[in-house]
Amino acid sequence: MEKLIITAAISGAEVTKEQNPNVPYTVEETVKEAKSAYDAGASIIHLHVREDDGTPTQDKERFKVVMDAILEECPDVIVQPSTGGAVGMTDEERMQPTELKPEMATLSTGTVNFGGEEVFINTDTSIQNFAKMMLERGVKPEVEIFEKGMVDAAKAYIKQGLLKEPVHFDFVLGVSMAAEARDLAFLVDSIPAGSTWTAAGLGRHELGLGAIAIAMGGHVRVGFEDNLYFERGVLAENNGQLVERIAKISKLMGREIASPDEAREILGLPKRG
Ligand code: KMH
Ligand code: ZN
């Protein structure tokens, strides 16, 4: 089977040091987390950045400093900034990191409830603008899917020429849609032939959904954005611990781990210059 691409969502925008003191805020902490994930086998770093006090920001300059520092330590890694940012940010704020022309960035194709009063809003107009800008800037979207309607929306954007095939999807399950094997199977069955996909299970679903994705031939995302625990009641010490565990499971299941350049090839990204 194809090698496994591991994405590490090292920081997130909603998780805090109060929940796990190892959540990175400063540039140094964020680089340390990226390096621990990279050393353990992650080929993609999905990146949110924070101010030193933990406030989420999409500030282009902050992203540049963090991305440059990550690439110093992990020279071949694929850095994938978030364009989701944090709930409540404007589209203009959210789009800023794509000005840096990263190889990839996320793109959510629908609106989703995050619990309580929190709604992650993505209107049709916003999504079209985000997709257009990513096309212009040569940034490959990772299409973030929280439920099946977002796959159908993505297919409409393909038809409109706003998403180029082959599309790479990330199924983030356990937020809106459940994270059962049948949910993942339904989504995988719904995407266009030739697409690639990753699964990210929230919290206690991270491990089980990851193993299912490995068996199905997909790829896996782990990390503090999705899950702060190594096991029930035990906080993860760093992102590397979570990456190392899924890499071990993958190898036991007969799938080797993709290097960043192998991940580029699988995802159809241009070779590094
Ligand atoms: N933090 C959420 C509002 C993404 O990174 O693109 C958005 C999110 C998805 O996490
Ligand atoms: Zn994210």
Tab-separated table of C-alpha atoms and ligand atoms in Angstrom, residues 9 11-14 46-48 80-85 106 144 146 170 221 225-226, ligand 2:
chain	number	residue	atom	x	y	z
A	9	ALA	CA	-1.823	19.831	13.632
A	11	SER	CA	-1.143	24.187	17.700
A	12	GLY	CA	-4.779	24.889	16.747
A	13	ALA	CA	-6.578	28.095	17.636
A	14	GLU	CA	-9.027	26.925	20.255
A	46	HIS	CA	-0.801	22.143	9.788
A	47	LEU	CA	-0.170	25.517	11.354
A	48	HIS	CA	-2.089	28.051	13.431
A	80	GLN	CA	0.274	24.133	5.695
A	81	PRO	CA	-1.137	27.317	7.247
A	82	SER	CA	-4.747	27.441	8.344
A	83	THR	CA	-7.117	29.795	6.579
A	84	GLY	CA	-9.762	28.900	9.152
A	85	GLY	CA	-7.965	30.859	11.843
A	106	THR	CA	-6.629	24.642	4.399
A	144	GLU	CA	-11.464	20.556	5.322
A	146	PHE	CA	-16.645	18.392	8.761
A	170	ASP	CA	-9.187	16.205	5.213
A	221	ARG	CA	-3.705	13.822	10.936
A	225	GLU	CA	-5.390	20.909	17.607
A	226	ASP	CA	-7.478	17.742	17.608
B	2	ZN	ZN	-6.730	24.054	11.851
